[in-house]
Structures are given as structure tokens and as C-alpha cells.
Rosetta silent file (secondary structure, phi, psi, omega in degrees, C-alpha in Angstrom):
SEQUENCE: XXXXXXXXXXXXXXXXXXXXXXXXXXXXXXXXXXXXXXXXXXXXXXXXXXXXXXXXXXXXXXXXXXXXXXXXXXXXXXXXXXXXXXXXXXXXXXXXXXXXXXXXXXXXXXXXXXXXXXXXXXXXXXXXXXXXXXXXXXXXXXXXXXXXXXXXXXXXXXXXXXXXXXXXXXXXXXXXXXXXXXXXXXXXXXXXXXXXXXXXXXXXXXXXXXXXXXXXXXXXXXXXXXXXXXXXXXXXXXXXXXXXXXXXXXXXXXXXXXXXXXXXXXXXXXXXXXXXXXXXXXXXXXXXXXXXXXXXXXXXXXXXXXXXXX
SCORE:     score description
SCORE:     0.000 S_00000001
   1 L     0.000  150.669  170.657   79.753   -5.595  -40.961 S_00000001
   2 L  -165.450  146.006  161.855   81.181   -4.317  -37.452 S_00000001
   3 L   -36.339  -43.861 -176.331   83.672   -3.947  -35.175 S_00000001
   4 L   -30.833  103.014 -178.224   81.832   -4.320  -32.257 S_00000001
   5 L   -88.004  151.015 -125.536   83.381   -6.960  -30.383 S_00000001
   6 L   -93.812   -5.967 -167.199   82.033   -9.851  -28.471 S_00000001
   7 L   -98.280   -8.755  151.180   84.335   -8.742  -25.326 S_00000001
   8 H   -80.644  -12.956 -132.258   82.208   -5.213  -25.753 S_00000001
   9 H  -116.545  -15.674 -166.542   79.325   -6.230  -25.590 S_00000001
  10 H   -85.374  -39.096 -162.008   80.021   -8.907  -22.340 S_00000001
  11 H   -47.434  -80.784  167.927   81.561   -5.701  -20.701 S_00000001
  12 H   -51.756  -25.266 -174.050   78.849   -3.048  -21.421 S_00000001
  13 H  -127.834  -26.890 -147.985   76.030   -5.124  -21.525 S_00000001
  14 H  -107.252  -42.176 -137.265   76.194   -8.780  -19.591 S_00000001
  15 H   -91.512  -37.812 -174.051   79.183   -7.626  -16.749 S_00000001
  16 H   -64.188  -18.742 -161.232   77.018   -4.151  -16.182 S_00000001
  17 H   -79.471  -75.985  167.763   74.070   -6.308  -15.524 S_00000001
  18 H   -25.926  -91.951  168.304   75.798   -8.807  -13.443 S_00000001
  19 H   -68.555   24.728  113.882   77.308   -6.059  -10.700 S_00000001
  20 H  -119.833   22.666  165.395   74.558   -4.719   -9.885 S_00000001
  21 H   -92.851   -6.227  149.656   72.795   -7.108   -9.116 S_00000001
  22 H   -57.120  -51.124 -152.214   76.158   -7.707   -6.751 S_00000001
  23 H  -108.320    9.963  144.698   75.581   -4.604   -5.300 S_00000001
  24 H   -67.458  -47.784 -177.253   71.707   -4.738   -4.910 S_00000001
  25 H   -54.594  -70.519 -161.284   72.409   -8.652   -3.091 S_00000001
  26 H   -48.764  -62.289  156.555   75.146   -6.627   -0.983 S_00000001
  27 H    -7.949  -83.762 -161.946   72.993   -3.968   -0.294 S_00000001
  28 H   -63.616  -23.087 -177.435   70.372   -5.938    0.810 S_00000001
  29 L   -95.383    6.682 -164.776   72.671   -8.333    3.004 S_00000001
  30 L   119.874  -75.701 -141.316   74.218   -5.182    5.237 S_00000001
  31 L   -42.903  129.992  134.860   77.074   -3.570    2.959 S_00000001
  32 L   -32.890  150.285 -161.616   76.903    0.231    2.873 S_00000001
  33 H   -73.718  -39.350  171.267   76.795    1.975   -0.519 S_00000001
  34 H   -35.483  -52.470 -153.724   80.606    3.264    0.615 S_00000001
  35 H   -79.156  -41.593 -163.649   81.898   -0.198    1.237 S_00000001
  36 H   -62.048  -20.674  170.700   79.956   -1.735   -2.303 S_00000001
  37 H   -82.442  -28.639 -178.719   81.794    1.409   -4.306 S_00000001
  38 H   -45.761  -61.304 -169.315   85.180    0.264   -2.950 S_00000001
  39 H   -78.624  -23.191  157.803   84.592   -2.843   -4.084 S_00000001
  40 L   -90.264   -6.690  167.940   83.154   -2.360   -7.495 S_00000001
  41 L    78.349   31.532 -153.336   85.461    0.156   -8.324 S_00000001
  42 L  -166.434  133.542  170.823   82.557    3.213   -8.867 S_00000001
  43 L   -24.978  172.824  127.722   81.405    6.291   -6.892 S_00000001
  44 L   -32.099 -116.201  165.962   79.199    6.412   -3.809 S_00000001
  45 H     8.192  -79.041 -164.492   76.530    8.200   -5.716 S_00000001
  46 H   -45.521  -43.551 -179.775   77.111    5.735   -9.112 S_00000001
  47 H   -75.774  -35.922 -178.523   75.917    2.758   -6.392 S_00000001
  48 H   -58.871  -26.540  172.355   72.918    4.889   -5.139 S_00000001
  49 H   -67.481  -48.780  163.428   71.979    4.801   -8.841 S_00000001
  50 H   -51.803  -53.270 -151.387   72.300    1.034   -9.498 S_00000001
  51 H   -79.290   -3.781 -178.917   70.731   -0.017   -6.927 S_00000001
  52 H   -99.777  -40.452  163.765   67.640    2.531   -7.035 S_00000001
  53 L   -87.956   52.283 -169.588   67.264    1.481  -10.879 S_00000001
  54 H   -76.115  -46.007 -163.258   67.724   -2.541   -9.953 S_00000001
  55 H   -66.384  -60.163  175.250   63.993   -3.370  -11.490 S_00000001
  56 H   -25.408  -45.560 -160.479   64.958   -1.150  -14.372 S_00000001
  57 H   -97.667  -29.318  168.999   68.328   -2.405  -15.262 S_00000001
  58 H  -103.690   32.363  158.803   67.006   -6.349  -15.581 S_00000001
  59 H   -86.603  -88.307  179.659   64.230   -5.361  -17.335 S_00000001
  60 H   -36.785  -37.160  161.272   66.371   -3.907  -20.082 S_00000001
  61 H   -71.875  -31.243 -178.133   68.487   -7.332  -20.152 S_00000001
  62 H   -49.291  -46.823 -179.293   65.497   -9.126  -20.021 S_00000001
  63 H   -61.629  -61.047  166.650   64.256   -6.954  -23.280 S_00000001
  64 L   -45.649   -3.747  164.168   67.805   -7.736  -24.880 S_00000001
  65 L   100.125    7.934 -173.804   67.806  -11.376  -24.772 S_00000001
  66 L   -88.006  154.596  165.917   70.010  -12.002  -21.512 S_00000001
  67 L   -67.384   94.365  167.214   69.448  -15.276  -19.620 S_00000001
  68 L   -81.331   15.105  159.417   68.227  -13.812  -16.045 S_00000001
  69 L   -83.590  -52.290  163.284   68.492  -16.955  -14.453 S_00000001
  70 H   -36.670  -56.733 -164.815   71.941  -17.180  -15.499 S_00000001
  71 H   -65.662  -55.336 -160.405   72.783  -13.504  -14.687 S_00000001
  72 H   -76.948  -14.203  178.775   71.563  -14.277  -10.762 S_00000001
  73 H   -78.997  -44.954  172.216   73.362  -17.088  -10.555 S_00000001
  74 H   -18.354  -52.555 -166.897   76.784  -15.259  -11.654 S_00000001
  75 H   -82.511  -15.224 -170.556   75.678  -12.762   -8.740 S_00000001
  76 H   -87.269  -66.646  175.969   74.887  -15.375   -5.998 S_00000001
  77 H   -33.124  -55.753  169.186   77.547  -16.877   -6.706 S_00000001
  78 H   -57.101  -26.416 -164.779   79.822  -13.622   -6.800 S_00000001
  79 H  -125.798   11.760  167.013   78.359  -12.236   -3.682 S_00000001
  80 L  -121.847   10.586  121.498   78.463  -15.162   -1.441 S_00000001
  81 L   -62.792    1.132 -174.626   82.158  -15.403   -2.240 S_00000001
  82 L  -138.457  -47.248  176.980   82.958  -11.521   -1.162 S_00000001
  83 L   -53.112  -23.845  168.069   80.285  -12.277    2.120 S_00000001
  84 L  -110.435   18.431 -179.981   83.044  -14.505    2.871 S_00000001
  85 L    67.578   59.939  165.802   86.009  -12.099    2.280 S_00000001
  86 L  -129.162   65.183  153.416   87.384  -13.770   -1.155 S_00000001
  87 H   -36.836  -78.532 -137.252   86.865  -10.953   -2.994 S_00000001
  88 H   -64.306  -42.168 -167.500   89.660  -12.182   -5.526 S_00000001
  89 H   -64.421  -38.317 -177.022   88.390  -15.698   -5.739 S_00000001
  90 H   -51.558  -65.619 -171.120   84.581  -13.516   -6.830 S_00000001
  91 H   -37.109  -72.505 -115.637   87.055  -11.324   -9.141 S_00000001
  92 H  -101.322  -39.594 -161.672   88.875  -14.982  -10.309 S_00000001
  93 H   -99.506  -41.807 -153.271   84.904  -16.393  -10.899 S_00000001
  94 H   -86.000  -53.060  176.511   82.731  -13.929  -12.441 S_00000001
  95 H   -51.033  -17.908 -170.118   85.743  -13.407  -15.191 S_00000001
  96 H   -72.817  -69.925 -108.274   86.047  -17.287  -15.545 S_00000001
  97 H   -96.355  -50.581 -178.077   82.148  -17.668  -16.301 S_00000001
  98 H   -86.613    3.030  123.615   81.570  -14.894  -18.431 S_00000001
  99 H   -40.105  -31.867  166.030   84.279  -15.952  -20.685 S_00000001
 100 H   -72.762  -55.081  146.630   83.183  -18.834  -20.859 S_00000001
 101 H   -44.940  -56.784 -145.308   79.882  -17.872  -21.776 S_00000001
 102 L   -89.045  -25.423 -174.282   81.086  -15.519  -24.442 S_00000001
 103 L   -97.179  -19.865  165.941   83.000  -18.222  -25.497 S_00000001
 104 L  -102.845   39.262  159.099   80.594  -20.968  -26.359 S_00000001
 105 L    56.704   73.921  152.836   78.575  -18.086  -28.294 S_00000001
 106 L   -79.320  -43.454 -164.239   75.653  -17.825  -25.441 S_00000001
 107 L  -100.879   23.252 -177.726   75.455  -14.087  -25.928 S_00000001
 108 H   -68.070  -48.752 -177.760   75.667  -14.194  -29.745 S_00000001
 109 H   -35.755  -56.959  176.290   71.995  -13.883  -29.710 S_00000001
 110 H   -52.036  -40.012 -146.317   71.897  -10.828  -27.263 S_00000001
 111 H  -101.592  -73.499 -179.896   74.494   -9.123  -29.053 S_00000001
 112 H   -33.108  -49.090 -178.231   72.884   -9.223  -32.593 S_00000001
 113 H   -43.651  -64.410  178.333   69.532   -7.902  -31.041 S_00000001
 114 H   -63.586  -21.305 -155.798   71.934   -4.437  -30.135 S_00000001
 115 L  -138.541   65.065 -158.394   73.745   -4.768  -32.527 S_00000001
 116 L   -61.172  -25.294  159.471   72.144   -5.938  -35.715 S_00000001
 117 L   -42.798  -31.423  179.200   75.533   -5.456  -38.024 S_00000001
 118 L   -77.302  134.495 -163.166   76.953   -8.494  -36.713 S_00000001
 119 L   -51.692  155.048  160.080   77.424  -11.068  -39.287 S_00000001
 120 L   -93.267   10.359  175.539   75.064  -13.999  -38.866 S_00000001
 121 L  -114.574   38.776  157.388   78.037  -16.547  -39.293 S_00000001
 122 L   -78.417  162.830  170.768   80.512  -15.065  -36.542 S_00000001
 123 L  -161.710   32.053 -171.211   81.918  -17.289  -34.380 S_00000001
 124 L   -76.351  -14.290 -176.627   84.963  -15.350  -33.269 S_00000001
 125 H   -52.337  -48.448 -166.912   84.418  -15.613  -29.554 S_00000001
 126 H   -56.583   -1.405 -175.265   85.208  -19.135  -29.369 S_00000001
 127 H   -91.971   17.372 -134.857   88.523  -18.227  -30.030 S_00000001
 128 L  -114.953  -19.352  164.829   88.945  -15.961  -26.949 S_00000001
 129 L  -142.431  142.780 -161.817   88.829  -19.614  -24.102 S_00000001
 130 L  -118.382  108.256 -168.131   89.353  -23.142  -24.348 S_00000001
 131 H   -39.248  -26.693 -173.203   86.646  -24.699  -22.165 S_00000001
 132 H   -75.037  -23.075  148.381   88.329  -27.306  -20.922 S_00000001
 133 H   -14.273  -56.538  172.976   90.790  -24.861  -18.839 S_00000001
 134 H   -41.227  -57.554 -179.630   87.862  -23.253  -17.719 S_00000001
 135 H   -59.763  -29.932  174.528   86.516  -26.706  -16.358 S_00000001
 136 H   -92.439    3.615  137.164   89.421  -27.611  -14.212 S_00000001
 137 H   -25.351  -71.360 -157.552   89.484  -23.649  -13.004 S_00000001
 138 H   -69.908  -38.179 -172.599   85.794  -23.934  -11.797 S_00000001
 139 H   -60.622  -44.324  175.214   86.968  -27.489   -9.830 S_00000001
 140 H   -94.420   75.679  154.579   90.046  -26.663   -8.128 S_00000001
 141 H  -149.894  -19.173 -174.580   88.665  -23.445   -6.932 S_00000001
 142 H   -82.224  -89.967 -146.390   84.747  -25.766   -5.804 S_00000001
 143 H   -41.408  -26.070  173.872   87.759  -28.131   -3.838 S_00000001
 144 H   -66.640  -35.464  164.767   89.171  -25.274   -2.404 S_00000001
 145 H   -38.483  -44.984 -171.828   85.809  -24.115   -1.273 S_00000001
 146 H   -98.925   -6.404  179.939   85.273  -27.350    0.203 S_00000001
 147 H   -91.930  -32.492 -177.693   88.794  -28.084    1.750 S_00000001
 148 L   -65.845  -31.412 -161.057   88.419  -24.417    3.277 S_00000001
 149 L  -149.737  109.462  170.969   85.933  -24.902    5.178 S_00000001
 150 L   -33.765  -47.165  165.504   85.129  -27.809    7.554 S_00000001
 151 H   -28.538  -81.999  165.571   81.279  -27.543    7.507 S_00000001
 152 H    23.969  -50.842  177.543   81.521  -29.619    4.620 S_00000001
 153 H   -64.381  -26.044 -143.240   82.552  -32.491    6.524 S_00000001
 154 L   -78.658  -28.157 -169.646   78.959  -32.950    7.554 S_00000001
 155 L   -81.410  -27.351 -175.022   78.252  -33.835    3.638 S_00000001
 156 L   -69.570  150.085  162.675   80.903  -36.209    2.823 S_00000001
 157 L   -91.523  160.081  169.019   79.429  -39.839    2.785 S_00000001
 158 L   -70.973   -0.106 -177.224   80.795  -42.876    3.743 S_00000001
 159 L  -119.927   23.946  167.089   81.582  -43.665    0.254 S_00000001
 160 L    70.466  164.509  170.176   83.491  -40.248   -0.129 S_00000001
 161 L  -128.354  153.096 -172.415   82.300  -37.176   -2.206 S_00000001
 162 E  -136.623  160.633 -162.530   82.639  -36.145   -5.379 S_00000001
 163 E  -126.526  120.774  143.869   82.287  -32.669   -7.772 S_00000001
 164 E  -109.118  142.617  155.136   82.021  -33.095  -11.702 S_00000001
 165 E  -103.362   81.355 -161.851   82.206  -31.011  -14.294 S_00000001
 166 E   -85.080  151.290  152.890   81.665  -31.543  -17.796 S_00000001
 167 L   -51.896  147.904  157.676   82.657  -28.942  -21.179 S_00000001
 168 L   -37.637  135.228  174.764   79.773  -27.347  -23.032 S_00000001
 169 L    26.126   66.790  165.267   78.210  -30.911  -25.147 S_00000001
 170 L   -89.673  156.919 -163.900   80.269  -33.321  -24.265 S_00000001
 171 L  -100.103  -22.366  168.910   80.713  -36.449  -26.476 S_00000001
 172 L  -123.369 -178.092  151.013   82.671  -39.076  -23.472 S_00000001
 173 L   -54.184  -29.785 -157.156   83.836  -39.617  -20.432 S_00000001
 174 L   -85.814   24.933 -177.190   86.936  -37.962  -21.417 S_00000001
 175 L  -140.716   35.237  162.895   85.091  -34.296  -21.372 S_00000001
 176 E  -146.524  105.253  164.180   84.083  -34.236  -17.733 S_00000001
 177 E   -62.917  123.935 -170.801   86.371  -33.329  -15.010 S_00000001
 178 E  -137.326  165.295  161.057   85.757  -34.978  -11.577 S_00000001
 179 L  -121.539  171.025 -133.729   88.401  -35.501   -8.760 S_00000001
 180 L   -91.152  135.779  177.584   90.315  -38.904   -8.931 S_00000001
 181 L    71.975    6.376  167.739   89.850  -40.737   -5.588 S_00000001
 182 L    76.148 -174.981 -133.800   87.133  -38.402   -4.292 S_00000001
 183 E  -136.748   56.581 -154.007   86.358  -35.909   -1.299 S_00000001
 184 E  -110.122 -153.309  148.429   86.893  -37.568    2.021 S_00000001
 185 E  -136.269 -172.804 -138.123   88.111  -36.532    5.325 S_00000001
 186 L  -177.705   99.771  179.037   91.390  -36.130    7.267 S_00000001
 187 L    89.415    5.114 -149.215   91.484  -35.123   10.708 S_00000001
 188 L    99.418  -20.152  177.007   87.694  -34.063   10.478 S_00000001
 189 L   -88.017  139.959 -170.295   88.445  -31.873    7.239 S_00000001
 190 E   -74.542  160.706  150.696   87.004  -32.471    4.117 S_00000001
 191 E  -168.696  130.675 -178.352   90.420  -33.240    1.901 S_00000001
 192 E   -75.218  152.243 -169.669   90.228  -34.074   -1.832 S_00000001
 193 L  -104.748  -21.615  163.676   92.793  -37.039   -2.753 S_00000001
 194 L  -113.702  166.613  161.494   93.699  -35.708   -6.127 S_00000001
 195 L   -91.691  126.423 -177.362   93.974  -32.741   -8.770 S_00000001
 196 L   -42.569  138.924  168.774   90.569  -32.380  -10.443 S_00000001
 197 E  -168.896  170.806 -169.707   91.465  -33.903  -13.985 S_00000001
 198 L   -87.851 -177.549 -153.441   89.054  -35.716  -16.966 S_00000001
 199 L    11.518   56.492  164.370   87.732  -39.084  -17.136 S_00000001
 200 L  -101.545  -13.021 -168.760   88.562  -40.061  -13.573 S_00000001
 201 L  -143.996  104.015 -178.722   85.234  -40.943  -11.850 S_00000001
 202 H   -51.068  -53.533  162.942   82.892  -43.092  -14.707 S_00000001
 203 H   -29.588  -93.408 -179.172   80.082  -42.684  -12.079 S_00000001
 204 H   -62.472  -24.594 -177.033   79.426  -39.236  -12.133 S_00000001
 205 H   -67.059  -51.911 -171.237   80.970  -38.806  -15.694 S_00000001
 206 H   -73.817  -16.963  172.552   77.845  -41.144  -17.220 S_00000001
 207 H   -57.939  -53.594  169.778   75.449  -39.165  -15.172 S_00000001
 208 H   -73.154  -41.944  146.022   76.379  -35.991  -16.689 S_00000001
 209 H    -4.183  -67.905 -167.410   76.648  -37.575  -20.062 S_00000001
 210 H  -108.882   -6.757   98.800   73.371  -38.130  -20.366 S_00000001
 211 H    -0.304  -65.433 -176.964   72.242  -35.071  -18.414 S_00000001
 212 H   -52.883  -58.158  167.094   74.059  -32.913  -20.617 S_00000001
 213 L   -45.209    3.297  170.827   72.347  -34.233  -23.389 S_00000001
 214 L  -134.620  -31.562  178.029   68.625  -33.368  -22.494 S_00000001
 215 L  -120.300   72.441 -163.678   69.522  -30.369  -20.110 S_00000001
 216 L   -53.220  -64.464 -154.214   72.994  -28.243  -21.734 S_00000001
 217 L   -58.779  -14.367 -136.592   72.730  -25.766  -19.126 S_00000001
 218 L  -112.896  136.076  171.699   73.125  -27.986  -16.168 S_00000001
 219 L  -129.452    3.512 -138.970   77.188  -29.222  -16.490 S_00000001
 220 E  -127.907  151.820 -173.100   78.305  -29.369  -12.820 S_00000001
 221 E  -165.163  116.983  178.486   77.294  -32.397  -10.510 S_00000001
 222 E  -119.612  114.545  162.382   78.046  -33.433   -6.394 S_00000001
 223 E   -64.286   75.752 -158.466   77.746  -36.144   -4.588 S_00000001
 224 E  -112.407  153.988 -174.680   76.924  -35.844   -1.443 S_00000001
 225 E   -51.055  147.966  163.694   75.233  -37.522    1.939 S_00000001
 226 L  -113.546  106.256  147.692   71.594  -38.573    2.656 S_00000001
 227 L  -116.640 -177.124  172.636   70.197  -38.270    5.424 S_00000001
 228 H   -64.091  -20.477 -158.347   66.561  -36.630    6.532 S_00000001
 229 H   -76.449  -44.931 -179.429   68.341  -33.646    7.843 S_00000001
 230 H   -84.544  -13.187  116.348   69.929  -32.934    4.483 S_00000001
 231 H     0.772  -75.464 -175.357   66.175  -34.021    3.183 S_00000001
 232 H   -84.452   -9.542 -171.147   64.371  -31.286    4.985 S_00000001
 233 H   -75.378  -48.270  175.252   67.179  -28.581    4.336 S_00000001
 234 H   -22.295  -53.745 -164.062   66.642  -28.983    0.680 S_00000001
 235 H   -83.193  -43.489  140.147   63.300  -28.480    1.150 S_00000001
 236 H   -25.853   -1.130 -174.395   63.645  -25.643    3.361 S_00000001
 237 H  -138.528    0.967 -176.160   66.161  -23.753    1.197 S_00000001
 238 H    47.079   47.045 -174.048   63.696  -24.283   -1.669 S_00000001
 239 L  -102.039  128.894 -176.130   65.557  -26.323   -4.021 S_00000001
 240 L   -79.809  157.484  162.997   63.227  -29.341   -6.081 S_00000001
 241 E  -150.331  173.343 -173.479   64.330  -32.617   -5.991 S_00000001
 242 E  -144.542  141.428 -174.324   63.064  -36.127   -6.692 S_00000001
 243 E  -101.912  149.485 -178.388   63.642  -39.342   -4.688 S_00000001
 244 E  -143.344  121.407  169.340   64.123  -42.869   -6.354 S_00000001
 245 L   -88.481  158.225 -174.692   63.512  -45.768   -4.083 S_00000001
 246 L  -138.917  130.146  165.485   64.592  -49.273   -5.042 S_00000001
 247 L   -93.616    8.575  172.830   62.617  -52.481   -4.101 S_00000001
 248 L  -138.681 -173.228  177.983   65.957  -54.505   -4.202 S_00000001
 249 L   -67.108  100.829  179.711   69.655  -54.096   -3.656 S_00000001
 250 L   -76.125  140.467  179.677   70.421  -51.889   -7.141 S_00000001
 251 L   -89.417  156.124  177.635   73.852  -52.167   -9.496 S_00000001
 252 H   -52.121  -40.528  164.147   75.683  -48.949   -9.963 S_00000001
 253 H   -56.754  -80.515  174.850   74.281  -49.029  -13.819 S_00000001
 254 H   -10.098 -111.187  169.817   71.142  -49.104  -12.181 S_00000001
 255 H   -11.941  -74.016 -159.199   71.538  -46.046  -10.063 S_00000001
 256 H   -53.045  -26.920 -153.710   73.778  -44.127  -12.915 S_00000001
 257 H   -91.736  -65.513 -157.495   70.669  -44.958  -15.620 S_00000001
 258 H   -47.188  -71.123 -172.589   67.500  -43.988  -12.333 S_00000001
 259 H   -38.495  -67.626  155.433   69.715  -40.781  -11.883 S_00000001
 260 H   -51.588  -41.531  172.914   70.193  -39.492  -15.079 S_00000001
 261 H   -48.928  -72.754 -177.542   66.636  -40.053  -15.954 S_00000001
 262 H   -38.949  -53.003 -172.600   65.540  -38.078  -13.041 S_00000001
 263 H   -83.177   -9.902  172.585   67.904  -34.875  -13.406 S_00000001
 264 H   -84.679  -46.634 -176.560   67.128  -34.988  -17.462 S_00000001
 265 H  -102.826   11.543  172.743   63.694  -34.967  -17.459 S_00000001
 266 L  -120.131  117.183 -174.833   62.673  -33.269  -14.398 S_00000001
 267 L   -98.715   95.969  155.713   63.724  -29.506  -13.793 S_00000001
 268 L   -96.296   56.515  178.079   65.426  -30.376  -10.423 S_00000001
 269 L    36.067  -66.802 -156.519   68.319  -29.435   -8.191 S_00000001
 270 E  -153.215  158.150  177.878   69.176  -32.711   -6.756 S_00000001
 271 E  -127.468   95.455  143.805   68.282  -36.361   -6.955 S_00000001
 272 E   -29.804  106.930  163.661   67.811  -38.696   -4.169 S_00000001
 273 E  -113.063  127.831 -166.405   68.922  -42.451   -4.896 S_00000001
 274 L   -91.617    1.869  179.297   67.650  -43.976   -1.687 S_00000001
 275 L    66.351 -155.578 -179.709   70.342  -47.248   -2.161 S_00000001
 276 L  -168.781 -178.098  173.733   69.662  -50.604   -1.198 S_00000001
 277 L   -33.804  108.551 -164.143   71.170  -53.778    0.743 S_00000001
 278 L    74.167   37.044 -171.792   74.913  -52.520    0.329 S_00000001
 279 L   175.704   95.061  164.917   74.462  -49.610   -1.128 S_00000001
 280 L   -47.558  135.885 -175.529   74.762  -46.104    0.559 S_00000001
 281 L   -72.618  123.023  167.308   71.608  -43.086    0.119 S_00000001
 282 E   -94.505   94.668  150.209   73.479  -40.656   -2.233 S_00000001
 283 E   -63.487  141.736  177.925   72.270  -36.806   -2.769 S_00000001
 284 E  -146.788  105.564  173.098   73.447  -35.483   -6.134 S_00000001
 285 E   -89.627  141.511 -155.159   73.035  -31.954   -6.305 S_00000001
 286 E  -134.376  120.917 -179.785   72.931  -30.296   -9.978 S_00000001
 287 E  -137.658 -165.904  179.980   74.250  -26.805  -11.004 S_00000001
 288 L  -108.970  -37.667  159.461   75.321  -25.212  -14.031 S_00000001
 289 L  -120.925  158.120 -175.802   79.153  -25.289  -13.191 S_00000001
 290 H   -39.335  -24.037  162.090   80.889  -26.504  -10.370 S_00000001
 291 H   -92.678  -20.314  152.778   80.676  -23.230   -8.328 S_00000001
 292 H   -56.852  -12.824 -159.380   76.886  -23.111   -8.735 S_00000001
 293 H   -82.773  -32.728 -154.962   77.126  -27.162   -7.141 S_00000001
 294 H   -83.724  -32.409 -162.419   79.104  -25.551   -4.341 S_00000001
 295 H   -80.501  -60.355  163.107   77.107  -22.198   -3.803 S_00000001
 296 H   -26.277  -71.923 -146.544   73.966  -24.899   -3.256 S_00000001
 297 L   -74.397   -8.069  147.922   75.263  -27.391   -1.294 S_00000001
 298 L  -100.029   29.553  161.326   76.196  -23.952    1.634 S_00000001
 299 L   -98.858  -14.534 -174.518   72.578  -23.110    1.171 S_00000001
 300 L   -91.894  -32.216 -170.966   72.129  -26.778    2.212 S_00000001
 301 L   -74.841   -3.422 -153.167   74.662  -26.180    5.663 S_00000001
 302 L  -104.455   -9.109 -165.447   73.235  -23.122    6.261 S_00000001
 303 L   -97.620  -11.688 -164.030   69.918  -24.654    6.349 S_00000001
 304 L   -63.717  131.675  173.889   70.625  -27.733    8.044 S_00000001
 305 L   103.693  -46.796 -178.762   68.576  -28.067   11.912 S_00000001
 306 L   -59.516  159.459  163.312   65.778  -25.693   10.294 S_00000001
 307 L  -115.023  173.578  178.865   62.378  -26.723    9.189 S_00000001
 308 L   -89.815   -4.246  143.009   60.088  -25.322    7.106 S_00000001
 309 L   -77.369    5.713 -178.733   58.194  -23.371    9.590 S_00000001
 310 L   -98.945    0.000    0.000   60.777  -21.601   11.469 S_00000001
């Protein structure tokens, strides 16, 4: 038996992981080692150390059992929020996530490997967030993202856009937060018509439904415009996707079943549905929570007018 708690172990082992591979990204984008200690709260010196043992330090999570897909998104995510001076909202995410992790037992695994004392029936973490909390957290902070910043507009559809989020395995509609009347815009500005809340948008709710169910990690889901432009960024920003074509005018089951297929059984980004007679070309980009959908989809603006030779 031990003490060791599951809020030591995210600290010491998952959080240590996490910043620096902030402050390698930071590095590597411009920041000085001065400005990246400010900001991490740690010496000058203490960053020349991270970031000179970078290979070193995700090796050793790798050997321990951490998800290093996971870990980089946490940091992309973290450090392309503080590249845009939201430090707090970075602060406000990377505590959201990895609670959230910790709290649907992800790192139980990790943690036994160090720490072999811990019973094999804990389950006290779950008692430490209640996901769904989480889920409207990560949503109104993706709408703020997207209300914040006009670029955006270029993404919106004519049939409005929309950001879902489902809880770890959900069983309905009624465990995936989307927002109610969509993403449209006003004045030129993206502006969401509601507060993210569950079972509002059926659409994206059965798509993640059945998504969740063949792919857990992926929980987060956007709808967004098609054109070629937003075609080639994809490809150009080096995200897969898969296109579905129609040889008639398709019903919205249609599309929700062709969709879900695609993003379950295919490990893809995003899904083209190319529409039909009456029926707008939809991108649906796929992340593992709603600030991974949003962290894409400016990898898609920033990319937009490039090809893949320039």
C-alpha cells in the first residue's frame, strides 16, 4: 500500500514532461531562456538544462508508460496559446487537461510502473474532476478562441459552424457538448449564438457517438468550410484526411453514418463530405478535445494560400 498520490505523480512525472517540451517549442520558436524562466516559474540555468536534456527527458516518459502523442499535444497546444500572449488561458488549459486525464485513470498505468505499491484496484483519481465540467471548460474557452479572432471567419460555412465535445465513453447524445445554434458571423466576426451546453446539435453529437466508440482518444469534433484552398492547406500542414463523394443528393443520416465510418476506421484528422444537390461540402476536423480541434483548424489559417512546394 502507498501514499503516493495520483496528483504526485501528474506533478513530478506527466506536468515535468509536459513544460519542457513548452520550453524546448518556445525555444525553438524565438523565446530566450530568460523570458521561458519567467514564464515557467524556474531559473535561467534550470531552462538551459531542460532544454539541453529534451531527447533525454521523453525518452524516460516514453520508458514509463506516458502517451507522447498526448504529452505534445498538451505542449502545442500550451505554447501556441502563450505565442499569442494568453499565458493564463495556457495556465487555465494545461491544468484543465491533465486533470482530466488523471481523472479518467489514463496515468494509472504510468504510475504503477514507478510506483509498484499502488493497489491494483485504485480508482481514487476519479474523484478529484467531474468530466462533464471539464467538457464545457474546453468549449467556451475553443468559442472564445474563435470569437477572438476574426481569421476564423474564413472557416465558417454557409450552414454555420460548429465545435463538439463529448465526456470520456459516452453512452447518448446527452454526453456531448456542442453549441446550440452554431458558429456564424456578425459584422464579419465569427460569433457563437449560444452557451456551449449537451445534447444541442444531434449532427455532430451522432458523429462522435460512434467515433468515440472505435477511437476513445479522439472526443472533440468541428465543422467547418470546404473549399480547395482549405483542401490543399490540410495537406500542406500535414494533417490526413479522407474525402467521401456522393453520386446523388445525400440525407443528413447519410452523411452522419459516411462520416463516422471514415473518422472510426481510418486514423485521420478530418473528413471531407463532398455534399450533393442541396447540400453544402463540410470539413470536420477531429481532435482529442476541443482545444486540440481549435489548435488544428489555426494550422489550417496559417496555411491557407500555401502549397506544398513553397
Amino acid at each position: 500500500m502507498s501514499l503516493d498520490t495520483g496528483l504526485e505523480f501528474l506533478s513530478d512525472h506527466v506536468l515535468r514532461v509536459v513544460k519542457g517540451e513548452v520550453a524546448w517549442r518556445l525555444y525553438r520558436a524565438g523565446y530566450t531562456q530568460l523570458n521561458i524562466s519567467r514564464l515557467l516559474g524556474v531559473t535561467q540555468p534550470m531552462v538551459n538544462k531542460i532544454i539541453s536534456s529534451h531527447d533525454e527527458l521523453r525518452n524516460r516518459a516514453a520508458a514509463e508508460g506516458l502517451d507522447l502523442a498526448d504529452i505534445d499535444s498538451m505542449a502545442g497546444i500550451a505554447v501556441s496559446l502563450v505565442i499569442d500572449g494568453k499565458v493564463q488561458e495556457a495556465l487555465e488549459y494545461l491544468t484543465n487537461k491533465s486533470l482530466l486525464n488523471l481523472s479518467r485513470l489514463d496515468y494509472c498505468s504510468s504510475h504503477r510502473q514507478v510506483n509498484p505499491r499502488i493497489p491494483p484496484n485504485c480508482r481514487a483519481c476519479e474523484l478529484i474532476l467531474s468530466p462533464r465540467d471539464v467538457v464545457i471548460r474546453n468549449l467556451v474557452s475553443a468559442v472564445s478562441e474563435v470569437e477572438g479572432d476574426e481569421a476564423f471567419a474564413r472557416l465558417v460555412p454557409r450552414v454555420l459552424m460548429n465545435i463538439a465535445e463529448s465526456i470520456p465513453n459516452p453512452r447518448n447524445e446527452m454526453d456531448i457538448a456542442a453549441v446550440p445554434g452554431r458558429i456564424g458571423l456578425e459584422r464579419g466576426r465569427p460569433r457563437a449564438w449560444g452557451v456551449p451546453a449537451y445534447g444541442v446539435s444531434t449532427h455532430l453529437g451522432r458523429v462522435m457517438l460512434e467515433v468515440g466508440r472505435r477511437r476513445p482518444r479522439i472526443r472533440a469534433v468541428a465543422s467547418i468550410r470546404y473549399d480547395k484552398e482549405i483542401e490543399k492547406s490540410l495537406e500542406v500542414a500535414g494533417f490526413k484526411y479522407s474525402v467521401i463523394a456522393h453520386s446523388s443528393a445525400p440525407s443528413e443520416d447519410e452523411v452522419i453514418k459516411l462520416v463516422a465510418e471514415e473518422a472510426s476506421s481510418k486514423d485521420v484528422d478530418a473528413v471531407v463530405d463532398m455534399g450533393g444537390f442541396g447540400m453544402e461540402p463540410i470539413t470536420y476536423v477531429f481532435g482529442g478535445d476541443s482545444l486540440d480541434v481549435i489548435y488544428k483548424l489555426k494550422r489550417i489559417l496559417d496555411n491557407l494560400g500555401k502549397t506544398s512546394n513553397s
